[in-house]
Amino acid sequence: MKSYAKLPFQFDPAQLLQELEICKQNWTRHFNTAYYSGEWSGIPLRSPQGESHGLSAGHADSRQFADEPVLEHLPYTRSVIETINAPKSSVRYLRLTPGSEIKPHKDYDLVFWDGFVRLHIPILTNDQVKFMLNDNLLNMQSGECWFADFSQTHSVENGGKTDRVHLVIDCQVNEWLKTLFIENGIVESTEKAPTEMEQYDEGTKRMIIEQLEAQGTHVALEMAAKLRKEL
């Protein structure tokens, strides 16, 4: 499975920016202060119910999400969100001001194989924004729609002189989204979720095999032999 891809949608950044002006006074500083330096803020458009902070994206166990009242005044933005024909959890504007940085981190709840993905639609950006996923620079342009596997290490730096604002949509994987990903080569139609062992590098796998062999039990030795064949 690809770790990132530009999806086949192109939205009008001018209309998105125009509607952003309606609620620009509502920016709230992001609560994960250890994750960033400078100013990282957001405006919730759809949010989990019962959370202590309005900018919370919820988590895998969150069940109830509701649109914020401001979304009623953003018809074009709402149509963009509805273009993603999958159940939505949180939807937010997220802003990173000039000179600010989101530090390298992972969002462990956002795994396609577990049924959750995050999409980014840039509204305002500049050529000095550095959005990294592992060692890959993602060149996201205004009005585009991007998928990335945010359970992998990612970071953002805004080295420009203007804000970077994205419309960020968290959604559940359904048949529509699976088909979209297959048609765009993000995932193969016959592809299955990786096993736990496939997530480890070869050195870690060999260490696990050695530990199983050291146990010496019949079950442990069978598992070790199977894993050696997979190396």
PDB file of C-alpha atoms in Angstrom:
ATOM      1  CA  MET A   1       0.000   0.000   0.000  1.00  0.00           C
ATOM      2  CA  LYS A   2       1.221   3.499  -0.828  1.00  0.00           C
ATOM      3  CA  SER A   3       1.917   5.730   2.141  1.00  0.00           C
ATOM      4  CA  TYR A   4       0.597   8.864   0.389  1.00  0.00           C
ATOM      5  CA  ALA A   5      -1.154   9.944  -2.807  1.00  0.00           C
ATOM      6  CA  LYS A   6      -2.910  12.885  -4.431  1.00  0.00           C
ATOM      7  CA  LEU A   7      -6.556  11.995  -5.016  1.00  0.00           C
ATOM      8  CA  PRO A   8      -8.443  12.882  -8.232  1.00  0.00           C
ATOM      9  CA  PHE A   9     -10.289  15.909  -6.863  1.00  0.00           C
ATOM     10  CA  GLN A  10      -9.671  19.585  -7.507  1.00  0.00           C
ATOM     11  CA  PHE A  11     -11.593  22.096  -5.415  1.00  0.00           C
ATOM     12  CA  ASP A  12     -11.751  25.876  -5.728  1.00  0.00           C
ATOM     13  CA  PRO A  13      -9.328  27.348  -3.163  1.00  0.00           C
ATOM     14  CA  ALA A  14     -10.752  30.854  -3.696  1.00  0.00           C
ATOM     15  CA  GLN A  15     -14.222  29.747  -2.579  1.00  0.00           C
ATOM     16  CA  LEU A  16     -12.756  27.792   0.320  1.00  0.00           C
ATOM     17  CA  LEU A  17     -10.733  30.814   1.405  1.00  0.00           C
ATOM     18  CA  GLN A  18     -13.745  33.113   1.062  1.00  0.00           C
ATOM     19  CA  GLU A  19     -15.786  30.911   3.409  1.00  0.00           C
ATOM     20  CA  LEU A  20     -12.880  30.606   5.812  1.00  0.00           C
ATOM     21  CA  GLU A  21     -13.166  34.371   6.293  1.00  0.00           C
ATOM     22  CA  ILE A  22     -16.626  33.836   7.803  1.00  0.00           C
ATOM     23  CA  CYS A  23     -15.243  32.044  10.838  1.00  0.00           C
ATOM     24  CA  LYS A  24     -11.621  33.245  11.003  1.00  0.00           C
ATOM     25  CA  GLN A  25     -12.227  34.799  14.437  1.00  0.00           C
ATOM     26  CA  ASN A  26     -12.768  31.304  15.854  1.00  0.00           C
ATOM     27  CA  TRP A  27      -9.169  30.051  15.741  1.00  0.00           C
ATOM     28  CA  THR A  28      -8.298  28.014  18.842  1.00  0.00           C
ATOM     29  CA  ARG A  29      -4.774  27.064  19.816  1.00  0.00           C
ATOM     30  CA  HIS A  30      -4.112  23.331  19.421  1.00  0.00           C
ATOM     31  CA  PHE A  31      -4.061  21.555  22.760  1.00  0.00           C
ATOM     32  CA  ASN A  32      -1.145  19.202  21.931  1.00  0.00           C
ATOM     33  CA  THR A  33       1.426  21.841  22.868  1.00  0.00           C
ATOM     34  CA  ALA A  34       4.267  19.298  23.087  1.00  0.00           C
ATOM     35  CA  TYR A  35       3.781  18.515  19.391  1.00  0.00           C
ATOM     36  CA  TYR A  36       4.631  21.954  17.997  1.00  0.00           C
ATOM     37  CA  SER A  37       6.465  25.237  18.340  1.00  0.00           C
ATOM     38  CA  GLY A  38       5.042  28.591  17.272  1.00  0.00           C
ATOM     39  CA  GLU A  39       1.307  28.699  16.589  1.00  0.00           C
ATOM     40  CA  TRP A  40      -0.770  25.723  15.474  1.00  0.00           C
ATOM     41  CA  SER A  41      -4.492  26.366  15.713  1.00  0.00           C
ATOM     42  CA  GLY A  42      -7.765  25.151  14.329  1.00  0.00           C
ATOM     43  CA  ILE A  43     -11.502  25.589  13.896  1.00  0.00           C
ATOM     44  CA  PRO A  44     -13.719  22.515  14.325  1.00  0.00           C
ATOM     45  CA  LEU A  45     -16.420  21.966  11.701  1.00  0.00           C
ATOM     46  CA  ARG A  46     -17.400  18.486  12.865  1.00  0.00           C
ATOM     47  CA  SER A  47     -16.255  17.145  16.200  1.00  0.00           C
ATOM     48  CA  PRO A  48     -16.606  14.259  18.676  1.00  0.00           C
ATOM     49  CA  GLN A  49     -19.195  14.753  21.382  1.00  0.00           C
ATOM     50  CA  GLY A  50     -18.142  14.710  25.010  1.00  0.00           C
ATOM     51  CA  GLU A  51     -14.491  15.622  24.438  1.00  0.00           C
ATOM     52  CA  SER A  52     -12.883  18.214  26.699  1.00  0.00           C
ATOM     53  CA  HIS A  53     -11.431  20.195  23.782  1.00  0.00           C
ATOM     54  CA  GLY A  54     -13.313  21.255  20.647  1.00  0.00           C
ATOM     55  CA  LEU A  55     -10.297  20.623  18.405  1.00  0.00           C
ATOM     56  CA  SER A  56     -10.039  16.989  19.446  1.00  0.00           C
ATOM     57  CA  ALA A  57     -10.190  14.596  16.492  1.00  0.00           C
ATOM     58  CA  GLY A  58     -11.536  11.857  18.730  1.00  0.00           C
ATOM     59  CA  HIS A  59     -10.123   8.366  18.583  1.00  0.00           C
ATOM     60  CA  ALA A  60     -10.939   4.848  17.432  1.00  0.00           C
ATOM     61  CA  ASP A  61     -13.453   4.384  20.261  1.00  0.00           C
ATOM     62  CA  SER A  62     -15.297   7.653  19.637  1.00  0.00           C
ATOM     63  CA  ARG A  63     -18.790   6.958  18.355  1.00  0.00           C
ATOM     64  CA  GLN A  64     -20.743  10.209  18.300  1.00  0.00           C
ATOM     65  CA  PHE A  65     -19.730  13.083  16.023  1.00  0.00           C
ATOM     66  CA  ALA A  66     -21.790  16.127  15.108  1.00  0.00           C
ATOM     67  CA  ASP A  67     -21.489  19.079  12.727  1.00  0.00           C
ATOM     68  CA  GLU A  68     -20.701  22.418  14.323  1.00  0.00           C
ATOM     69  CA  PRO A  69     -23.318  25.189  13.747  1.00  0.00           C
ATOM     70  CA  VAL A  70     -20.838  27.260  11.702  1.00  0.00           C
ATOM     71  CA  LEU A  71     -20.900  24.641   8.944  1.00  0.00           C
ATOM     72  CA  GLU A  72     -24.414  25.799   8.019  1.00  0.00           C
ATOM     73  CA  HIS A  73     -22.876  29.068   6.787  1.00  0.00           C
ATOM     74  CA  LEU A  74     -20.237  27.369   4.615  1.00  0.00           C
ATOM     75  CA  PRO A  75     -22.150  25.856   1.663  1.00  0.00           C
ATOM     76  CA  TYR A  76     -19.171  25.341  -0.645  1.00  0.00           C
ATOM     77  CA  THR A  77     -17.008  23.897   2.123  1.00  0.00           C
ATOM     78  CA  ARG A  78     -19.857  21.574   3.055  1.00  0.00           C
ATOM     79  CA  SER A  79     -20.121  20.402  -0.585  1.00  0.00           C
ATOM     80  CA  VAL A  80     -16.371  19.675  -0.586  1.00  0.00           C
ATOM     81  CA  ILE A  81     -16.725  17.606   2.568  1.00  0.00           C
ATOM     82  CA  GLU A  82     -19.711  15.752   1.102  1.00  0.00           C
ATOM     83  CA  THR A  83     -17.682  14.880  -1.999  1.00  0.00           C
ATOM     84  CA  ILE A  84     -15.840  12.441   0.241  1.00  0.00           C
ATOM     85  CA  ASN A  85     -18.574   9.823   0.252  1.00  0.00           C
ATOM     86  CA  ALA A  86     -17.531   8.068   3.443  1.00  0.00           C
ATOM     87  CA  PRO A  87     -18.679   8.430   7.066  1.00  0.00           C
ATOM     88  CA  LYS A  88     -16.961  11.451   8.609  1.00  0.00           C
ATOM     89  CA  SER A  89     -15.606  11.680  12.108  1.00  0.00           C
ATOM     90  CA  SER A  90     -13.827  14.984  12.759  1.00  0.00           C
ATOM     91  CA  VAL A  91     -13.471  17.810  10.229  1.00  0.00           C
ATOM     92  CA  ARG A  92     -11.299  20.824  11.037  1.00  0.00           C
ATOM     93  CA  TYR A  93      -9.484  23.792   9.611  1.00  0.00           C
ATOM     94  CA  LEU A  94      -5.886  23.571  10.816  1.00  0.00           C
ATOM     95  CA  ARG A  95      -3.554  26.568  10.581  1.00  0.00           C
ATOM     96  CA  LEU A  96       0.222  26.755  10.952  1.00  0.00           C
ATOM     97  CA  THR A  97       1.527  30.327  11.091  1.00  0.00           C
ATOM     98  CA  PRO A  98       4.817  31.517   9.538  1.00  0.00           C
ATOM     99  CA  GLY A  99       7.889  30.229  11.375  1.00  0.00           C
ATOM    100  CA  SER A 100       5.899  27.518  13.172  1.00  0.00           C
ATOM    101  CA  GLU A 101       6.608  23.803  13.196  1.00  0.00           C
ATOM    102  CA  ILE A 102       4.664  20.613  13.913  1.00  0.00           C
ATOM    103  CA  LYS A 103       7.243  18.217  15.320  1.00  0.00           C
ATOM    104  CA  PRO A 104       7.735  14.643  14.044  1.00  0.00           C
ATOM    105  CA  HIS A 105       5.060  12.376  15.481  1.00  0.00           C
ATOM    106  CA  LYS A 106       2.672   9.528  14.625  1.00  0.00           C
ATOM    107  CA  ASP A 107      -1.136   9.321  14.823  1.00  0.00           C
ATOM    108  CA  TYR A 108      -1.628   5.684  15.694  1.00  0.00           C
ATOM    109  CA  ASP A 109      -5.423   5.689  15.267  1.00  0.00           C
ATOM    110  CA  LEU A 110      -5.207   6.583  11.560  1.00  0.00           C
ATOM    111  CA  VAL A 111      -4.605   3.245   9.845  1.00  0.00           C
ATOM    112  CA  PHE A 112      -6.419   2.274   6.643  1.00  0.00           C
ATOM    113  CA  TRP A 113      -6.459  -1.398   7.632  1.00  0.00           C
ATOM    114  CA  ASP A 114      -8.087  -0.480  10.950  1.00  0.00           C
ATOM    115  CA  GLY A 115     -10.751   1.495   9.096  1.00  0.00           C
ATOM    116  CA  PHE A 116      -9.668   5.122   9.534  1.00  0.00           C
ATOM    117  CA  VAL A 117      -7.952   7.616   7.219  1.00  0.00           C
ATOM    118  CA  ARG A 118      -7.190  11.340   7.191  1.00  0.00           C
ATOM    119  CA  LEU A 119      -7.420  13.529   4.091  1.00  0.00           C
ATOM    120  CA  HIS A 120      -5.894  16.988   3.627  1.00  0.00           C
ATOM    121  CA  ILE A 121      -7.214  19.740   1.355  1.00  0.00           C
ATOM    122  CA  PRO A 122      -4.869  22.749   1.325  1.00  0.00           C
ATOM    123  CA  ILE A 123      -6.678  26.095   1.278  1.00  0.00           C
ATOM    124  CA  LEU A 124      -3.735  28.421   1.826  1.00  0.00           C
ATOM    125  CA  THR A 125      -0.086  27.443   1.459  1.00  0.00           C
ATOM    126  CA  ASN A 126       3.282  28.686   0.180  1.00  0.00           C
ATOM    127  CA  ASP A 127       6.356  27.193  -1.436  1.00  0.00           C
ATOM    128  CA  GLN A 128       8.269  27.258   1.853  1.00  0.00           C
ATOM    129  CA  VAL A 129       5.938  24.796   3.580  1.00  0.00           C
ATOM    130  CA  LYS A 130       7.768  21.535   4.208  1.00  0.00           C
ATOM    131  CA  PHE A 131       5.358  18.655   4.855  1.00  0.00           C
ATOM    132  CA  MET A 132       7.324  15.466   5.475  1.00  0.00           C
ATOM    133  CA  LEU A 133       6.070  11.881   5.728  1.00  0.00           C
ATOM    134  CA  ASN A 134       9.055   9.768   6.758  1.00  0.00           C
ATOM    135  CA  ASP A 135      11.688  10.968   4.261  1.00  0.00           C
ATOM    136  CA  ASN A 136       9.176  12.058   1.613  1.00  0.00           C
ATOM    137  CA  LEU A 137       8.317  15.686   0.900  1.00  0.00           C
ATOM    138  CA  LEU A 138       4.610  16.038   0.071  1.00  0.00           C
ATOM    139  CA  ASN A 139       4.065  18.920  -2.334  1.00  0.00           C
ATOM    140  CA  MET A 140       0.427  19.714  -1.551  1.00  0.00           C
ATOM    141  CA  GLN A 141      -1.083  22.583  -3.550  1.00  0.00           C
ATOM    142  CA  SER A 142      -4.205  24.643  -2.817  1.00  0.00           C
ATOM    143  CA  GLY A 143      -7.450  22.930  -3.827  1.00  0.00           C
ATOM    144  CA  GLU A 144      -5.930  19.454  -4.087  1.00  0.00           C
ATOM    145  CA  CYS A 145      -6.944  16.494  -1.938  1.00  0.00           C
ATOM    146  CA  TRP A 146      -4.297  14.226  -0.416  1.00  0.00           C
ATOM    147  CA  PHE A 147      -4.235  10.960   1.469  1.00  0.00           C
ATOM    148  CA  ALA A 148      -1.325  10.114   3.726  1.00  0.00           C
ATOM    149  CA  ASP A 149      -0.726   7.351   6.241  1.00  0.00           C
ATOM    150  CA  PHE A 150      -0.398   9.494   9.326  1.00  0.00           C
ATOM    151  CA  SER A 151       0.361   6.494  11.516  1.00  0.00           C
ATOM    152  CA  GLN A 152       3.848   6.938  10.027  1.00  0.00           C
ATOM    153  CA  THR A 153       6.208   9.679  11.195  1.00  0.00           C
ATOM    154  CA  HIS A 154       5.260  13.080   9.807  1.00  0.00           C
ATOM    155  CA  SER A 155       6.089  16.725  10.447  1.00  0.00           C
ATOM    156  CA  VAL A 156       5.372  20.174   9.016  1.00  0.00           C
ATOM    157  CA  GLU A 157       7.427  23.373   8.890  1.00  0.00           C
ATOM    158  CA  ASN A 158       6.082  26.694   7.614  1.00  0.00           C
ATOM    159  CA  GLY A 159       9.166  28.604   6.516  1.00  0.00           C
ATOM    160  CA  GLY A 160       7.130  31.074   4.472  1.00  0.00           C
ATOM    161  CA  LYS A 161       5.586  34.456   5.234  1.00  0.00           C
ATOM    162  CA  THR A 162       1.920  33.395   4.997  1.00  0.00           C
ATOM    163  CA  ASP A 163      -0.272  31.019   6.973  1.00  0.00           C
ATOM    164  CA  ARG A 164      -0.667  27.417   5.948  1.00  0.00           C
ATOM    165  CA  VAL A 165      -4.326  26.378   6.286  1.00  0.00           C
ATOM    166  CA  HIS A 166      -5.697  22.938   5.451  1.00  0.00           C
ATOM    167  CA  LEU A 167      -9.187  21.490   5.587  1.00  0.00           C
ATOM    168  CA  VAL A 168      -8.583  18.171   7.360  1.00  0.00           C
ATOM    169  CA  ILE A 169     -11.159  15.385   7.066  1.00  0.00           C
ATOM    170  CA  ASP A 170     -11.056  12.215   9.145  1.00  0.00           C
ATOM    171  CA  CYS A 171     -13.284   9.467   7.820  1.00  0.00           C
ATOM    172  CA  GLN A 172     -14.046   5.791   8.078  1.00  0.00           C
ATOM    173  CA  VAL A 173     -13.094   3.359   5.356  1.00  0.00           C
ATOM    174  CA  ASN A 174     -16.160   2.156   3.438  1.00  0.00           C
ATOM    175  CA  GLU A 175     -16.644   0.527   0.026  1.00  0.00           C
ATOM    176  CA  TRP A 176     -16.621   3.889  -1.759  1.00  0.00           C
ATOM    177  CA  LEU A 177     -13.279   4.824  -0.255  1.00  0.00           C
ATOM    178  CA  LYS A 178     -11.811   1.344  -0.829  1.00  0.00           C
ATOM    179  CA  THR A 179     -12.818   1.575  -4.499  1.00  0.00           C
ATOM    180  CA  LEU A 180     -11.330   5.070  -4.749  1.00  0.00           C
ATOM    181  CA  PHE A 181      -8.025   3.831  -3.329  1.00  0.00           C
ATOM    182  CA  ILE A 182      -7.949   0.791  -5.612  1.00  0.00           C
ATOM    183  CA  GLU A 183      -8.757   2.826  -8.735  1.00  0.00           C
ATOM    184  CA  ASN A 184      -5.962   5.256  -7.908  1.00  0.00           C
ATOM    185  CA  GLY A 185      -3.363   2.604  -7.179  1.00  0.00           C
ATOM    186  CA  ILE A 186      -3.052   3.345  -3.469  1.00  0.00           C
ATOM    187  CA  VAL A 187      -3.955  -0.203  -2.515  1.00  0.00           C
ATOM    188  CA  GLU A 188      -4.188  -3.370  -4.611  1.00  0.00           C
ATOM    189  CA  SER A 189      -7.581  -5.062  -4.881  1.00  0.00           C
ATOM    190  CA  THR A 190      -6.152  -8.318  -3.491  1.00  0.00           C
ATOM    191  CA  GLU A 191      -3.953  -6.669  -0.886  1.00  0.00           C
ATOM    192  CA  LYS A 192      -4.444  -7.602   2.750  1.00  0.00           C
ATOM    193  CA  ALA A 193      -3.461  -5.950   5.993  1.00  0.00           C
ATOM    194  CA  PRO A 194       0.196  -6.538   6.871  1.00  0.00           C
ATOM    195  CA  THR A 195       0.897  -9.021   9.606  1.00  0.00           C
ATOM    196  CA  GLU A 196       2.482  -7.813  12.812  1.00  0.00           C
ATOM    197  CA  MET A 197       5.845  -9.303  11.820  1.00  0.00           C
ATOM    198  CA  GLU A 198       5.847  -7.417   8.506  1.00  0.00           C
ATOM    199  CA  GLN A 199       6.069  -4.183  10.461  1.00  0.00           C
ATOM    200  CA  TYR A 200       9.523  -5.070  11.820  1.00  0.00           C
ATOM    201  CA  ASP A 201      12.887  -4.649  10.108  1.00  0.00           C
ATOM    202  CA  GLU A 202      15.040  -7.715   9.414  1.00  0.00           C
ATOM    203  CA  GLY A 203      17.230  -7.223  12.490  1.00  0.00           C
ATOM    204  CA  THR A 204      14.214  -7.180  14.810  1.00  0.00           C
ATOM    205  CA  LYS A 205      12.742 -10.249  13.089  1.00  0.00           C
ATOM    206  CA  ARG A 206      15.985 -12.186  13.611  1.00  0.00           C
ATOM    207  CA  MET A 207      16.030 -11.219  17.287  1.00  0.00           C
ATOM    208  CA  ILE A 208      12.448 -12.478  17.702  1.00  0.00           C
ATOM    209  CA  ILE A 209      13.374 -15.744  15.964  1.00  0.00           C
ATOM    210  CA  GLU A 210      16.382 -16.224  18.258  1.00  0.00           C
ATOM    211  CA  GLN A 211      14.212 -15.641  21.316  1.00  0.00           C
ATOM    212  CA  LEU A 212      11.675 -18.210  20.104  1.00  0.00           C
ATOM    213  CA  GLU A 213      14.414 -20.755  19.419  1.00  0.00           C
ATOM    214  CA  ALA A 214      15.868 -20.140  22.877  1.00  0.00           C
ATOM    215  CA  GLN A 215      12.523 -21.027  24.430  1.00  0.00           C
ATOM    216  CA  GLY A 216      12.881 -24.481  22.892  1.00  0.00           C
ATOM    217  CA  THR A 217       9.219 -25.461  23.087  1.00  0.00           C
ATOM    218  CA  HIS A 218       7.540 -27.240  20.200  1.00  0.00           C
ATOM    219  CA  VAL A 219       5.237 -24.298  19.467  1.00  0.00           C
ATOM    220  CA  ALA A 220       8.047 -21.739  19.718  1.00  0.00           C
ATOM    221  CA  LEU A 221      10.308 -23.763  17.403  1.00  0.00           C
ATOM    222  CA  GLU A 222       7.518 -24.124  14.836  1.00  0.00           C
ATOM    223  CA  MET A 223       6.940 -20.373  14.882  1.00  0.00           C
ATOM    224  CA  ALA A 224      10.668 -19.687  14.558  1.00  0.00           C
ATOM    225  CA  ALA A 225      10.966 -22.038  11.579  1.00  0.00           C
ATOM    226  CA  LYS A 226       8.009 -20.371   9.873  1.00  0.00           C
ATOM    227  CA  LEU A 227       9.461 -16.922  10.405  1.00  0.00           C
ATOM    228  CA  ARG A 228      12.852 -17.974   9.036  1.00  0.00           C
ATOM    229  CA  LYS A 229      11.171 -19.039   5.783  1.00  0.00           C
ATOM    230  CA  GLU A 230       9.652 -15.564   5.495  1.00  0.00           C
ATOM    231  CA  LEU A 231      13.019 -13.764   5.760  1.00  0.00           C
TER     232      LEU A 231
END
